[in-house]
Coordinates of C-alpha atoms in Angstrom, one line a residue:
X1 CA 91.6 126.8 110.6
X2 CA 94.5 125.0 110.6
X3 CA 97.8 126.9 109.6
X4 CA 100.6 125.3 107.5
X5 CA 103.1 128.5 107.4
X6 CA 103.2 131.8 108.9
X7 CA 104.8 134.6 106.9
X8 CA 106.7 137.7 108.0
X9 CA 106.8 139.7 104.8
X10 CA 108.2 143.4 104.9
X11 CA 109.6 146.9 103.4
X12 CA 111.9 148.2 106.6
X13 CA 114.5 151.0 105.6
X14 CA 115.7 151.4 109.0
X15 CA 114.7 148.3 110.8
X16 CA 111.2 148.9 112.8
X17 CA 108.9 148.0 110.0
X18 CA 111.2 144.8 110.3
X19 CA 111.1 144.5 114.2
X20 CA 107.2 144.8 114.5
X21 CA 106.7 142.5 111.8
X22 CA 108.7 139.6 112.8
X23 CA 107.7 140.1 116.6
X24 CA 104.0 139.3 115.5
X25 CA 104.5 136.5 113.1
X26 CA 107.3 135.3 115.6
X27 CA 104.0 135.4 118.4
X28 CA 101.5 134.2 116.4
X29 CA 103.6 130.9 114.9
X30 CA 104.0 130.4 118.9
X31 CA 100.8 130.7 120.4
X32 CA 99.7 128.1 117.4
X33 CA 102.7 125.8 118.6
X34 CA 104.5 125.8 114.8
X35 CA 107.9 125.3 114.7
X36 CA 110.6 128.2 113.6
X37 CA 110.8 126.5 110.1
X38 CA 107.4 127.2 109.9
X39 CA 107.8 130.9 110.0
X40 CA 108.9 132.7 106.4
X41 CA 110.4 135.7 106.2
X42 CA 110.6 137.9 103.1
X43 CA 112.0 141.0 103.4
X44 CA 111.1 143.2 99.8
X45 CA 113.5 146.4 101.0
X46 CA 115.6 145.3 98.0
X47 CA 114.8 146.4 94.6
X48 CA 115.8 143.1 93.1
X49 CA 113.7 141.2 95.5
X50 CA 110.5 143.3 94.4
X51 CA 111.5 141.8 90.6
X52 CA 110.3 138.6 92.1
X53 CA 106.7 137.5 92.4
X54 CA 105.7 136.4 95.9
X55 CA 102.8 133.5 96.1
X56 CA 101.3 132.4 99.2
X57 CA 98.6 129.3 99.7
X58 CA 95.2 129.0 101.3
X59 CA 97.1 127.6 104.3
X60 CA 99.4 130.4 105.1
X61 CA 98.5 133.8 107.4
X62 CA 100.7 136.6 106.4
X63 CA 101.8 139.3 108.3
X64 CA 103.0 142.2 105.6
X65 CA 104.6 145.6 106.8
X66 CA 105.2 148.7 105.2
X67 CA 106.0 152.1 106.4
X68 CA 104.1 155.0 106.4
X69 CA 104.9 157.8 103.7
X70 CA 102.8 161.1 103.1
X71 CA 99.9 159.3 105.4
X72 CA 99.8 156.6 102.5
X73 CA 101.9 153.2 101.8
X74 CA 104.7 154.2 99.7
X75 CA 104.0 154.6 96.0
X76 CA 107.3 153.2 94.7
X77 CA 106.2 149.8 96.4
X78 CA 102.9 150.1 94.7
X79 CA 104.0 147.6 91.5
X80 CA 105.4 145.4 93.4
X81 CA 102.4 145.0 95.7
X82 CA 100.3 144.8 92.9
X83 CA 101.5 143.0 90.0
X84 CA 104.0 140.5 92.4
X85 CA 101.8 139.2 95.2
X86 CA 99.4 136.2 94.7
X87 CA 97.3 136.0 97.5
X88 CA 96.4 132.2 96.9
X89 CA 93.3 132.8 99.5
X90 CA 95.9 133.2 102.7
X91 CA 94.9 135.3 105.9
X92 CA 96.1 138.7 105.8
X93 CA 97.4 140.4 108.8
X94 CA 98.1 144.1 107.3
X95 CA 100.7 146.4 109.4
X96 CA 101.9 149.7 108.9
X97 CA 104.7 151.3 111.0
X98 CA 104.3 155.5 111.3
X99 CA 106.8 158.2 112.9
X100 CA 104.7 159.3 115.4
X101 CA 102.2 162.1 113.3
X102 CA 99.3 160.1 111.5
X103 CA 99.1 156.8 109.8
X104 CA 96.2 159.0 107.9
X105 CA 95.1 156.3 105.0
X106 CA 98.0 154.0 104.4
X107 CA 96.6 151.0 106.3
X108 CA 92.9 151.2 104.6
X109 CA 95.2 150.9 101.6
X110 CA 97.3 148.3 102.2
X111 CA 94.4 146.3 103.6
X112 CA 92.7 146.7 100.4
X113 CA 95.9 145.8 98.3
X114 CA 96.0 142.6 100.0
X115 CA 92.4 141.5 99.3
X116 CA 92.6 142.6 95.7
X117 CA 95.7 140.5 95.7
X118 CA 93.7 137.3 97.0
X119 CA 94.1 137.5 100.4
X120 CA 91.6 137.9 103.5
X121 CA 93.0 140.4 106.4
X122 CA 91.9 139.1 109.0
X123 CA 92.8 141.8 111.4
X124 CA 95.3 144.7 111.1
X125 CA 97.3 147.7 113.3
X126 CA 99.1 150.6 113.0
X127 CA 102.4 150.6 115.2
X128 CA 104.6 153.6 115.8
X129 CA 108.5 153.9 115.0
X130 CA 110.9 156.7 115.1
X131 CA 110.4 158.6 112.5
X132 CA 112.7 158.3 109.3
X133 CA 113.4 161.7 108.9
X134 CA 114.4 162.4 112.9
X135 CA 115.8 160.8 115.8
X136 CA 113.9 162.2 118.3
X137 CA 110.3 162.2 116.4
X138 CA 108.8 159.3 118.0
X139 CA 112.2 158.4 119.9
X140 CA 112.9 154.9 121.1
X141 CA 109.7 153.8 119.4
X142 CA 108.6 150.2 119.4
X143 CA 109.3 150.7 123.1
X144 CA 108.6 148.0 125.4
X145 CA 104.9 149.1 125.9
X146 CA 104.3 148.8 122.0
X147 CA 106.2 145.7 121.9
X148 CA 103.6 144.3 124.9
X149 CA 101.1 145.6 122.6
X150 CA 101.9 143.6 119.3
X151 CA 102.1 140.4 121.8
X152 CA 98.5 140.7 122.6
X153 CA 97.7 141.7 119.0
X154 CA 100.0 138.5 118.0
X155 CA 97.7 136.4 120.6
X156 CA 94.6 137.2 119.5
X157 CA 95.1 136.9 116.2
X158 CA 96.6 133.6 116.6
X159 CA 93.2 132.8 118.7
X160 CA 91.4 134.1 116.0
X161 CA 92.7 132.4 112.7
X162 CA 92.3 129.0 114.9
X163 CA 88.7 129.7 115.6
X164 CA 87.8 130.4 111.8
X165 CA 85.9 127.8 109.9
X166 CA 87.0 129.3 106.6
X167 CA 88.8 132.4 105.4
X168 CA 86.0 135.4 105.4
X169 CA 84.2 136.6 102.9
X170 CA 84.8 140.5 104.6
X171 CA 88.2 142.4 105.7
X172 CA 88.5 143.2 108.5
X173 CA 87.2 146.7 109.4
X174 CA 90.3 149.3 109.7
X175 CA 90.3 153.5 109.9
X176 CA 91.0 155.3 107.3
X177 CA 89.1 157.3 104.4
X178 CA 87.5 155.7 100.7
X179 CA 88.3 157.6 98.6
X180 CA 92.0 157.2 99.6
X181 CA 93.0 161.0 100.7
X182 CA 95.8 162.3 98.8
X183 CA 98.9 161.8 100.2
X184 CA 100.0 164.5 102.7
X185 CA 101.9 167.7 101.8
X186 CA 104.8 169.5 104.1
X187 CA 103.7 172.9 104.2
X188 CA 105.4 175.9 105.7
X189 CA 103.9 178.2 108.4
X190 CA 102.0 180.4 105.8
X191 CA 100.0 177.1 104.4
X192 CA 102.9 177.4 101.0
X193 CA 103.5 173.5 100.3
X194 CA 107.3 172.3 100.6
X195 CA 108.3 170.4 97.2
X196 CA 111.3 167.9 98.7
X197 CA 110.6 165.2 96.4
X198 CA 113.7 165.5 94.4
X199 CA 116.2 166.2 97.8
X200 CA 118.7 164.0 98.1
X201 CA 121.6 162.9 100.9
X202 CA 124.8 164.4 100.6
X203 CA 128.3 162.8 101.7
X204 CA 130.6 164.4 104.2
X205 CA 133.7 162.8 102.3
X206 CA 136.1 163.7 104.9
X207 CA 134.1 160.9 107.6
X208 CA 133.0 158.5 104.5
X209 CA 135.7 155.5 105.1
X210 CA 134.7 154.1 101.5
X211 CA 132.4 151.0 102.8
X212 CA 130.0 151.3 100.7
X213 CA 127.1 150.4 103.1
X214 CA 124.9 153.1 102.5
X215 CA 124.6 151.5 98.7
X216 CA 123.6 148.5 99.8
X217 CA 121.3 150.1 102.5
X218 CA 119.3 152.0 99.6
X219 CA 116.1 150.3 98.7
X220 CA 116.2 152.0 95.7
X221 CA 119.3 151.0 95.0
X222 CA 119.8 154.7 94.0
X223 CA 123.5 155.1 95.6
X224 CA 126.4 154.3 93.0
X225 CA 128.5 151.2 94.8
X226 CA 131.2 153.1 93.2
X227 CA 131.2 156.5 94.3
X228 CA 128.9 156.4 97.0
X229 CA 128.3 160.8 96.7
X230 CA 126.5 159.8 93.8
X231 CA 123.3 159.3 94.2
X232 CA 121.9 158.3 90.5
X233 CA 118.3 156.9 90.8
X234 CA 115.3 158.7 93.4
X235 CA 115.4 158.9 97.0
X236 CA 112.4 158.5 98.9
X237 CA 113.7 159.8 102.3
X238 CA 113.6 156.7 104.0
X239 CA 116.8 157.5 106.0
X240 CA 118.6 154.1 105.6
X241 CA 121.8 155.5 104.3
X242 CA 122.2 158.6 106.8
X243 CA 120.9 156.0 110.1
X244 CA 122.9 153.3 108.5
X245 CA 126.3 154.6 107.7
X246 CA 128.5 153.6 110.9
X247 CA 130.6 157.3 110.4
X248 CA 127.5 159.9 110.2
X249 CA 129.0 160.4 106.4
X250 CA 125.4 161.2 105.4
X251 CA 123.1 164.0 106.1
X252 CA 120.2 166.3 104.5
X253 CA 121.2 169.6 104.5
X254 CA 118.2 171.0 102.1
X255 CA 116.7 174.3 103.7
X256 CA 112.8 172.7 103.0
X257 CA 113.6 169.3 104.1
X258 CA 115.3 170.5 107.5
X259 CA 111.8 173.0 107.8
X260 CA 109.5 170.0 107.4
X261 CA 111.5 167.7 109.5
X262 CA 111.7 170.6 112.8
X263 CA 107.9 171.9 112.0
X264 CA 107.1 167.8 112.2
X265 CA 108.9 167.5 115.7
X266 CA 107.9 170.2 117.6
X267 CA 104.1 169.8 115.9
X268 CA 104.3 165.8 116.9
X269 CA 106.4 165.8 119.8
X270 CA 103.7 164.2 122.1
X271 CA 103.6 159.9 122.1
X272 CA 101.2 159.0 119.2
X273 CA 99.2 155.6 120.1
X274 CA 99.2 152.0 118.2
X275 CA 96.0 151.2 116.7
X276 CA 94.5 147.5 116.2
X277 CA 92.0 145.8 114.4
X278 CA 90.0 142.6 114.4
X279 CA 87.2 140.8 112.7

């Protein structure tokens, strides 16, 4: 097939959704020889952004990213992925980034999402980042074995989508569980499940120099602009304020969330591997 556009599309808290999936469209658009202006990039981190509706056309591959949360793509994007994205018959490259434990069912999911949107995944992979709860749970992660990695996977996909004759009638075949397991619950050493859904960040006021990046960090837009303590709307844990914030004004300091983030480190410490997938 002959591609018009390539797409990197993405939710990134912290920036490695973002990396992996501009490094593979960014590969792909050059092993097919199109131009930089031929590469789109949409980044959906932004709750006004996920307002919009995204349409793509039968001449566009898209390479769409999300992060891994509970094992599953993140439910807050679930709207948006549904009800926004018109598939317009595109190729579907599916990605998911994970902090180093299990990438469990979210990329089955995602690849499915896609198709029901109107796409065709073509291939797909699962790619590990640091994790967003820990700076030392898959540490340094893309390295530069990962980022050889999605070059090849950028390569052949590129080799792929030129050899097709038209978009297939199949995904491609991913891992991952139908039924969709439920999404995975901390538990403490006794097998009690850890409730942190409603922890939020606090603010150490006495670094905080007022910039108010950690508000404009917040995919949720959940941070008030104006007293950036506040934090008025849900927080999914996704660690851009506390990574973000240039002072270390942010931190968790909830007695279950600091249990599941040192049970997940010393449980996960060893190098988890990328997965990919092809027709």
């Amino acid at each position: 097939m002959k591609l018009g556009k390539i797409w990197a599309v993405y939710f990134s808290g912290t920036g490695t959704t973002r990396r992996t999936v501009e490094r593979i469209a960014g590969g792909i658009a050059s092993r097919l020889d199109l131009p930089a202006e031929r590469v789109n990039t949409v980044d959906f981190s932004h709750p006004a952004v996920r307002q919009e509706t995204l349409g793509f056309g039968e001449k566009d591959l898209v390479v769409f990213g999300t992060p891994v949360y509970a094992g599953r793509v993140p439910n807050v994007l679930l709207p948006f992925l549904r009800e926004r994205i018109v598939g317009g018959g595109a190729l579907a490259v599916p990605v998911v980034l994970f902090g180093n434990r299990n990438y469990d069912d979210a990329l089955i999911e995602l690849r499915n999402i896609l198709a029901a949107d109107g796409m065709h995944p073509i291939a797909a992979g699962a790619f590990v980042g640091e994790h967003s709860f820990s700076r030392v749970l898959g540490a340094d992660r893309p390295n530069a074995e990962d980022e050889a990695l999605m070059d090849e996977f950028a390569a052949r996909v590129a080799e792929l989508a030129a050899g097709l004759d038209a978009a297939p009638v199949k995904p491609a075949a991913v891992r991952g569980q139908e039924p969709l397991r439920p999404y995975y619950t901390p538990r403490d050493r006794a097998g009690n499940p850890i409730n942190i859904l409603k922890v939020k960040p606090k603010t150490d006021l006495s670094r905080c120099g007022g910039c108010g990046l950690c508000a404009d960090l917040c995919p949720m837009g959940s941070i008030d602009p104006a007293d950036v303590s506040a934090v008025r709307g849900i927080c999914i844990k996704c660690c851009a304020c506390v990574k973000g914030c240039p002072t270390g004004a942010k931190f968790f300091d909830d007695a279950g969330y600091l249990y599941h983030q040192h049970e997940l480190e010393a449980q996960y410490a060893r190098p988890a591997e990328n997965e990919v997938f092809y027709l």
